[in-house]
PDB file of C-alpha atoms in Angstrom:
ATOM      1  CA  UNK A  96     -41.172  26.458  -9.371  1.00 62.00           C
ATOM      2  CA  UNK A  97     -42.830  24.616 -12.231  1.00 76.00           C
ATOM      3  CA  UNK A  98     -44.780  21.407 -11.917  1.00 77.00           C
ATOM      4  CA  UNK A  99     -42.037  19.367 -13.617  1.00 67.00           C
ATOM      5  CA  UNK A 100     -39.455  20.729 -11.221  1.00 71.00           C
ATOM      6  CA  UNK A 101     -41.690  19.816  -8.278  1.00 72.00           C
ATOM      7  CA  UNK A 102     -42.059  16.272  -9.594  1.00 76.00           C
ATOM      8  CA  UNK A 103     -38.537  15.610 -10.861  1.00 74.00           C
ATOM      9  CA  UNK A 104     -36.517  18.138  -8.867  1.00 77.00           C
ATOM     10  CA  UNK A 105     -34.134  20.715 -10.224  1.00 87.00           C
ATOM     11  CA  UNK A 106     -31.237  19.696 -12.447  1.00 85.00           C
ATOM     12  CA  UNK A 107     -28.947  20.240  -9.476  1.00 89.00           C
ATOM     13  CA  UNK A 108     -31.070  18.020  -7.218  1.00 90.00           C
ATOM     14  CA  UNK A 109     -31.089  15.241  -9.825  1.00 90.00           C
ATOM     15  CA  UNK A 110     -27.307  15.449 -10.184  1.00 92.00           C
ATOM     16  CA  UNK A 111     -26.820  15.297  -6.403  1.00 91.00           C
ATOM     17  CA  UNK A 112     -29.156  12.315  -6.190  1.00 92.00           C
ATOM     18  CA  UNK A 113     -27.122  10.551  -8.886  1.00 92.00           C
ATOM     19  CA  UNK A 114     -23.821  11.221  -7.060  1.00 92.00           C
ATOM     20  CA  UNK A 115     -25.034  10.296  -3.558  1.00 94.00           C
ATOM     21  CA  UNK A 116     -24.242   6.549  -3.897  1.00 94.00           C
ATOM     22  CA  UNK A 117     -20.640   7.430  -4.788  1.00 94.00           C
ATOM     23  CA  UNK A 118     -20.386   9.747  -1.781  1.00 92.00           C
ATOM     24  CA  UNK A 119     -21.793   6.989   0.435  1.00 94.00           C
ATOM     25  CA  UNK A 120     -19.201   4.501  -0.872  1.00 94.00           C
ATOM     26  CA  UNK A 121     -16.405   7.008  -0.211  1.00 92.00           C
ATOM     27  CA  UNK A 122     -17.644   7.638   3.323  1.00 91.00           C
ATOM     28  CA  UNK A 123     -17.955   3.906   4.006  1.00 93.00           C
ATOM     29  CA  UNK A 124     -14.295   3.402   3.065  1.00 93.00           C
ATOM     30  CA  UNK A 125     -13.029   5.855   5.688  1.00 89.00           C
ATOM     31  CA  UNK A 126     -12.775   3.372   8.602  1.00 90.00           C
ATOM     32  CA  UNK A 127     -10.895   0.882   6.422  1.00 92.00           C
ATOM     33  CA  UNK A 128      -8.423   3.508   5.262  1.00 90.00           C
ATOM     34  CA  UNK A 129      -7.918   4.898   8.759  1.00 88.00           C
ATOM     35  CA  UNK A 130      -6.735   1.476   9.860  1.00 90.00           C
ATOM     36  CA  UNK A 131      -4.057   1.291   7.142  1.00 90.00           C
ATOM     37  CA  UNK A 132      -0.468   2.348   7.643  1.00 89.00           C
ATOM     38  CA  UNK A 133       1.156   4.955   5.397  1.00 88.00           C
ATOM     39  CA  UNK A 134       2.980   2.178   3.534  1.00 92.00           C
ATOM     40  CA  UNK A 135      -0.287   0.339   2.928  1.00 93.00           C
ATOM     41  CA  UNK A 136      -1.875   3.540   1.659  1.00 91.00           C
ATOM     42  CA  UNK A 137       1.059   4.155  -0.693  1.00 91.00           C
ATOM     43  CA  UNK A 138       0.740   0.605  -2.021  1.00 94.00           C
ATOM     44  CA  UNK A 139      -2.802   1.307  -3.169  1.00 94.00           C
ATOM     45  CA  UNK A 140      -1.663   3.499  -6.086  1.00 94.00           C
ATOM     46  CA  UNK A 141       0.105   0.685  -7.954  1.00 96.00           C
ATOM     47  CA  UNK A 142      -2.927  -1.494  -7.203  1.00 96.00           C
ATOM     48  CA  UNK A 143      -5.191   1.075  -8.887  1.00 96.00           C
ATOM     49  CA  UNK A 144      -2.867   1.108 -11.895  1.00 97.00           C
ATOM     50  CA  UNK A 145      -2.925  -2.683 -12.060  1.00 98.00           C
ATOM     51  CA  UNK A 146      -6.718  -2.718 -11.956  1.00 97.00           C
ATOM     52  CA  UNK A 147      -6.898  -0.122 -14.721  1.00 97.00           C
ATOM     53  CA  UNK A 148      -4.487  -2.182 -16.828  1.00 98.00           C
ATOM     54  CA  UNK A 149      -6.773  -5.182 -16.347  1.00 98.00           C
ATOM     55  CA  UNK A 150      -9.776  -3.256 -17.666  1.00 98.00           C
ATOM     56  CA  UNK A 151     -11.299  -1.478 -14.687  1.00 97.00           C
ATOM     57  CA  UNK A 152     -12.724   1.944 -15.497  1.00 97.00           C
ATOM     58  CA  UNK A 153     -11.936   5.189 -13.738  1.00 95.00           C
ATOM     59  CA  UNK A 154     -15.527   5.268 -12.507  1.00 94.00           C
ATOM     60  CA  UNK A 155     -14.996   1.894 -10.840  1.00 95.00           C
ATOM     61  CA  UNK A 156     -11.932   2.997  -8.864  1.00 96.00           C
ATOM     62  CA  UNK A 157     -13.118   6.574  -8.268  1.00 95.00           C
ATOM     63  CA  UNK A 158     -14.597   6.063  -4.775  1.00 95.00           C
ATOM     64  CA  UNK A 159     -11.509   4.271  -3.475  1.00 95.00           C
ATOM     65  CA  UNK A 160      -9.076   6.683  -5.117  1.00 95.00           C
ATOM     66  CA  UNK A 161     -10.941   9.727  -3.833  1.00 93.00           C
ATOM     67  CA  UNK A 162     -11.192   8.295  -0.320  1.00 92.00           C
ATOM     68  CA  UNK A 163      -7.474   7.542  -0.444  1.00 92.00           C
ATOM     69  CA  UNK A 164      -6.456  11.104  -1.305  1.00 89.00           C
ATOM     70  CA  UNK A 165      -9.123  12.722   0.867  1.00 83.00           C
ATOM     71  CA  UNK A 166      -7.912  10.969   4.015  1.00 69.00           C
ATOM     72  CA  UNK A 167      -4.481  12.639   4.293  1.00 65.00           C
ATOM     73  CA  UNK A 168      -5.791  15.850   2.738  1.00 60.00           C
ATOM     74  CA  UNK A 169      -8.404  16.099   5.455  1.00 62.00           C
ATOM     75  CA  UNK A 170      -6.040  15.331   8.329  1.00 58.00           C
ATOM     76  CA  UNK A 171      -5.152  18.234  10.512  1.00 56.00           C
ATOM     77  CA  UNK A 172      -6.848  21.272  11.961  1.00 54.00           C
ATOM     78  CA  UNK A 173      -8.875  22.068   8.840  1.00 52.00           C
ATOM     79  CA  UNK A 174     -11.057  18.990   9.267  1.00 59.00           C
ATOM     80  CA  UNK A 175     -10.560  18.688  12.985  1.00 53.00           C
ATOM     81  CA  UNK A 176      -8.588  15.431  12.943  1.00 49.00           C
ATOM     82  CA  UNK A 177      -4.988  14.394  13.012  1.00 40.00           C
ATOM     83  CA  UNK A 178      -3.248  11.595  11.154  1.00 38.00           C
ATOM     84  CA  UNK A 179      -2.873   9.668  14.426  1.00 37.00           C
ATOM     85  CA  UNK A 180      -6.576   9.771  15.300  1.00 36.00           C
TER      86      UNK A 180
END
């Protein structure tokens, strides 16, 4: 490992460090999304579209959109939870 890599980290470590705040935002949204009904979750898609139409960027809605799709995708035995928990 070179001296620059020791000081600045590997390219992979720098990329992970850059993405960590997004991951934290996604994880912080989980309790809010768990409390929503299926109809409320479905209503979020048009809301994302409305925000994009008003000028929001994909990067701005990314954490919420990812958390939204990850919640039902992670329900069930694969992640050890159920939709009712």
